[in-house]
PDB file of C-alpha atoms in Angstrom:
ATOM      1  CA  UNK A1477      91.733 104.507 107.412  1.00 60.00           C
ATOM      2  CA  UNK A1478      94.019 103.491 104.463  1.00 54.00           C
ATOM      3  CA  UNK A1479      90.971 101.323 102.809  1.00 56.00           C
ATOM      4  CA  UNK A1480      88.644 104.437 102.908  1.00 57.00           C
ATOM      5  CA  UNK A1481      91.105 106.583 101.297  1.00 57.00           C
ATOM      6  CA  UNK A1482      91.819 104.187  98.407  1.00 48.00           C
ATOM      7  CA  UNK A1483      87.987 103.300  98.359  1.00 50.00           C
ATOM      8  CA  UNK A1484      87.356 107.299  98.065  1.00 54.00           C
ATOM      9  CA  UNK A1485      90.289 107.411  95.366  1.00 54.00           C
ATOM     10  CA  UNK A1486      89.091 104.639  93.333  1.00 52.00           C
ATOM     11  CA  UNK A1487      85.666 105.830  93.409  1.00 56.00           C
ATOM     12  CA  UNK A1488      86.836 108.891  92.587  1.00 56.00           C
ATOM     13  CA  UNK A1489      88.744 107.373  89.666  1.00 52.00           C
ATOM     14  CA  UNK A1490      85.214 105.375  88.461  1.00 53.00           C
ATOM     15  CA  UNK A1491      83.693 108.850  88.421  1.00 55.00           C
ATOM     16  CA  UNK A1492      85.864 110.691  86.225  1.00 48.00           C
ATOM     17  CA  UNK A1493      86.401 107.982  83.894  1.00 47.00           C
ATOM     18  CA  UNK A1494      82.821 107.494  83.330  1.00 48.00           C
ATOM     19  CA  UNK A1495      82.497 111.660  83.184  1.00 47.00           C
ATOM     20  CA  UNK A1496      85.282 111.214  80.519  1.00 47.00           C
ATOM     21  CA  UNK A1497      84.097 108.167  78.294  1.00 46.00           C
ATOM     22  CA  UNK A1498      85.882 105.343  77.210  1.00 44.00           C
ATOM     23  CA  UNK A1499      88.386 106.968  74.608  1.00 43.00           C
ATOM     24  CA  UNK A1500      87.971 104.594  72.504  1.00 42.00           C
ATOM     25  CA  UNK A1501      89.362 105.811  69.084  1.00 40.00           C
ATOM     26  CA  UNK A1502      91.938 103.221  68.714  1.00 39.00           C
ATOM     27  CA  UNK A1503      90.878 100.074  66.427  1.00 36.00           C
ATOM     28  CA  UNK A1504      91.482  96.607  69.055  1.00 38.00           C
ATOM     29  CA  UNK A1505      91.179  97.958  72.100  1.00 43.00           C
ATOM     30  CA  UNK A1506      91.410  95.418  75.105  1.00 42.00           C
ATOM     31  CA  UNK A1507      94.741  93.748  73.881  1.00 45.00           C
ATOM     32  CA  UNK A1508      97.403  92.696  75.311  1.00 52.00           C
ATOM     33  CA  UNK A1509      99.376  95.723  74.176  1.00 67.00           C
ATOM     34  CA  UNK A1510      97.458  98.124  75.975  1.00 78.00           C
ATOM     35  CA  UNK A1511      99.526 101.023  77.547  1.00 96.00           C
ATOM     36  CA  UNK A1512      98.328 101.238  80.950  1.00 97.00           C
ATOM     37  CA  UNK A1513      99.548 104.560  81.522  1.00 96.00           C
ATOM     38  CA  UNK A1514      98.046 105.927  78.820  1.00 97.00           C
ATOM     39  CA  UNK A1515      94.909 104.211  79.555  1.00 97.00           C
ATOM     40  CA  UNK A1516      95.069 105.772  83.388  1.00 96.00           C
ATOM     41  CA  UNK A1517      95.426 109.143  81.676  1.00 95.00           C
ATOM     42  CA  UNK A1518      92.842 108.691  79.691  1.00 95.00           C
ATOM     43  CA  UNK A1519      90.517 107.454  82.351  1.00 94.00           C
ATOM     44  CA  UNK A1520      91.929 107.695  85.682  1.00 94.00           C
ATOM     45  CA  UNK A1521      93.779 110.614  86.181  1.00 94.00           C
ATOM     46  CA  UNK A1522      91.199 113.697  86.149  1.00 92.00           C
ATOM     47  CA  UNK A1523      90.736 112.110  89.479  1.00 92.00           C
ATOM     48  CA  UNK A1524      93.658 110.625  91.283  1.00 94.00           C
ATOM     49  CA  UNK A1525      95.918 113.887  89.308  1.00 95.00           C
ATOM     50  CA  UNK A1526      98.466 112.983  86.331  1.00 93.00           C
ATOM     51  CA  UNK A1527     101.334 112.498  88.488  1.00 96.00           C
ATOM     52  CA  UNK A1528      98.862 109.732  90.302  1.00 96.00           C
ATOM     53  CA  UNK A1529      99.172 112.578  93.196  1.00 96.00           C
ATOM     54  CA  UNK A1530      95.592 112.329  94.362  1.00 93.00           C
ATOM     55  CA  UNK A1531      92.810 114.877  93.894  1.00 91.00           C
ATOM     56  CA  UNK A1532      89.043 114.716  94.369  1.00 91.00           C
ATOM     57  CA  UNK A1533      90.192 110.761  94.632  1.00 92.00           C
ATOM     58  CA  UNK A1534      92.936 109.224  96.689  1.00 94.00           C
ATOM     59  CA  UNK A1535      96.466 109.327  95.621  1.00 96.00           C
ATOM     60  CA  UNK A1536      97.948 106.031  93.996  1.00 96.00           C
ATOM     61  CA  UNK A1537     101.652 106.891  93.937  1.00 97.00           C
ATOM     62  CA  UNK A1538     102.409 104.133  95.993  1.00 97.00           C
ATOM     63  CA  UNK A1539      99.343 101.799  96.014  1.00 97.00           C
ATOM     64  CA  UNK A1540     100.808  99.023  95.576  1.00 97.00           C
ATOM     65  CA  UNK A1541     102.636  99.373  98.919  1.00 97.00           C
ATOM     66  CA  UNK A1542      99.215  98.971 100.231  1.00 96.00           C
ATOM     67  CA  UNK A1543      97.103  96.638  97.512  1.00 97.00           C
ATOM     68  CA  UNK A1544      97.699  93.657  95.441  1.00 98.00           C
ATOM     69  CA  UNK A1545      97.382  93.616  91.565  1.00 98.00           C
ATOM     70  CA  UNK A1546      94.280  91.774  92.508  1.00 98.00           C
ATOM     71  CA  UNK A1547      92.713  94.288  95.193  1.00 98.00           C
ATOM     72  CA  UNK A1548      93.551  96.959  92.543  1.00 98.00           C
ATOM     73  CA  UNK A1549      91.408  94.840  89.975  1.00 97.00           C
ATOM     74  CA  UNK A1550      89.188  94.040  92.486  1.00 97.00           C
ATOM     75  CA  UNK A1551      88.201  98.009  92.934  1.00 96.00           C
ATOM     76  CA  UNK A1552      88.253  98.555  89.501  1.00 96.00           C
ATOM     77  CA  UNK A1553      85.537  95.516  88.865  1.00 97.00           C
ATOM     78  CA  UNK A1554      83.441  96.694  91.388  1.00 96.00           C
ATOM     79  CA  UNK A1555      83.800 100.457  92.369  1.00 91.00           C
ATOM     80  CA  UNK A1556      84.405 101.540  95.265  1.00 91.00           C
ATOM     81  CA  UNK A1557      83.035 104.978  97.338  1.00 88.00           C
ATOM     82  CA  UNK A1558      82.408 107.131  95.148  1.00 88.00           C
ATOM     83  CA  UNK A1559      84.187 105.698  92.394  1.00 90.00           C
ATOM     84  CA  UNK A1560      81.841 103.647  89.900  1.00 89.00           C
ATOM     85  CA  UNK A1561      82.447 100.494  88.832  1.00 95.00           C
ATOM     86  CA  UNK A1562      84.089  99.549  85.082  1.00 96.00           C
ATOM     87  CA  UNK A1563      85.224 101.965  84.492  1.00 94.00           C
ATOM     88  CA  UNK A1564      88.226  99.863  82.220  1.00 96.00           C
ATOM     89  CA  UNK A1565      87.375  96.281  81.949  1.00 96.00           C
ATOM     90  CA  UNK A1566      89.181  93.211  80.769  1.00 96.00           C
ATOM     91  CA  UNK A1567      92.327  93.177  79.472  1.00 96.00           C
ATOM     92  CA  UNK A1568      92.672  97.443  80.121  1.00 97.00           C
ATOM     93  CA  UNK A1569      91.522  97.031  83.811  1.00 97.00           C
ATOM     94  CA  UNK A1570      94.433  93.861  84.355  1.00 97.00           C
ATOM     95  CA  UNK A1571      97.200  96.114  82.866  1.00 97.00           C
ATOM     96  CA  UNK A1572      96.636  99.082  85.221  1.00 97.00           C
ATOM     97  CA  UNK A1573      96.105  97.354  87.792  1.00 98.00           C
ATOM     98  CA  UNK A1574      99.000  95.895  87.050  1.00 98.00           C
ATOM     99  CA  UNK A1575     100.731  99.095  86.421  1.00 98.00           C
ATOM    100  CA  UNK A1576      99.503 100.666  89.750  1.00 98.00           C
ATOM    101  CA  UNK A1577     100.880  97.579  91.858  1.00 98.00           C
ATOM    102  CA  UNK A1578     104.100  97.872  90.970  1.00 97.00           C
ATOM    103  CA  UNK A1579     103.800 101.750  92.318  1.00 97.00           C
ATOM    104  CA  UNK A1580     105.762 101.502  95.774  1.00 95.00           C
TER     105      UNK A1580
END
């Protein structure tokens, strides 16, 4: 039951960021000094709520209680649900997925 929620939240999550766009103003983009939670704001949060409280997708305040980094990226890669897939990629995709995991 726990996989369909975060499968729902992360599809969810795919949705709104590709409803949203890719915010890309900043020169660089996928480095190493991304700021994931400014990149989950940007693309993540009209769905799983700013506060990573849930929403029309699952909640993520504690994800990583229940996924890896990996699983996280793994979603993210792919989709999941209703959440489409890429919505961050690369080096923006490992650092909130990075981010989320460590959200127990």
């Amino acid at each position: 039951m726990l996989k369909k929620k975060l499968l729902a939240l992360l599809m969810g999550t795919s949705i709104a960021l590709a409803a949203c766009g890719g915010g890309g103003d900043e020169a660089g983009g996928d480095k190493a000094g991304a700021d994931p939670e400014k990149l989950f704001n940007q693309k993540c949060s009209s769905c799983h709520g700013g506060n990573l409280e849930g929403g029309v997708g699952p909640k993520l305040s504690d994800v990583g209680s229940r996924l890896s980094q990996e699983d996280i990226e793994g979603i993210i890669a792919k989709g999941q649900g209703s959440m489409p897939a890429k919505l961050l990629e690369g080096d923006d995709a490992s650092a909130v997925a990075e981010w989320l995991a460590n959200k127990k």
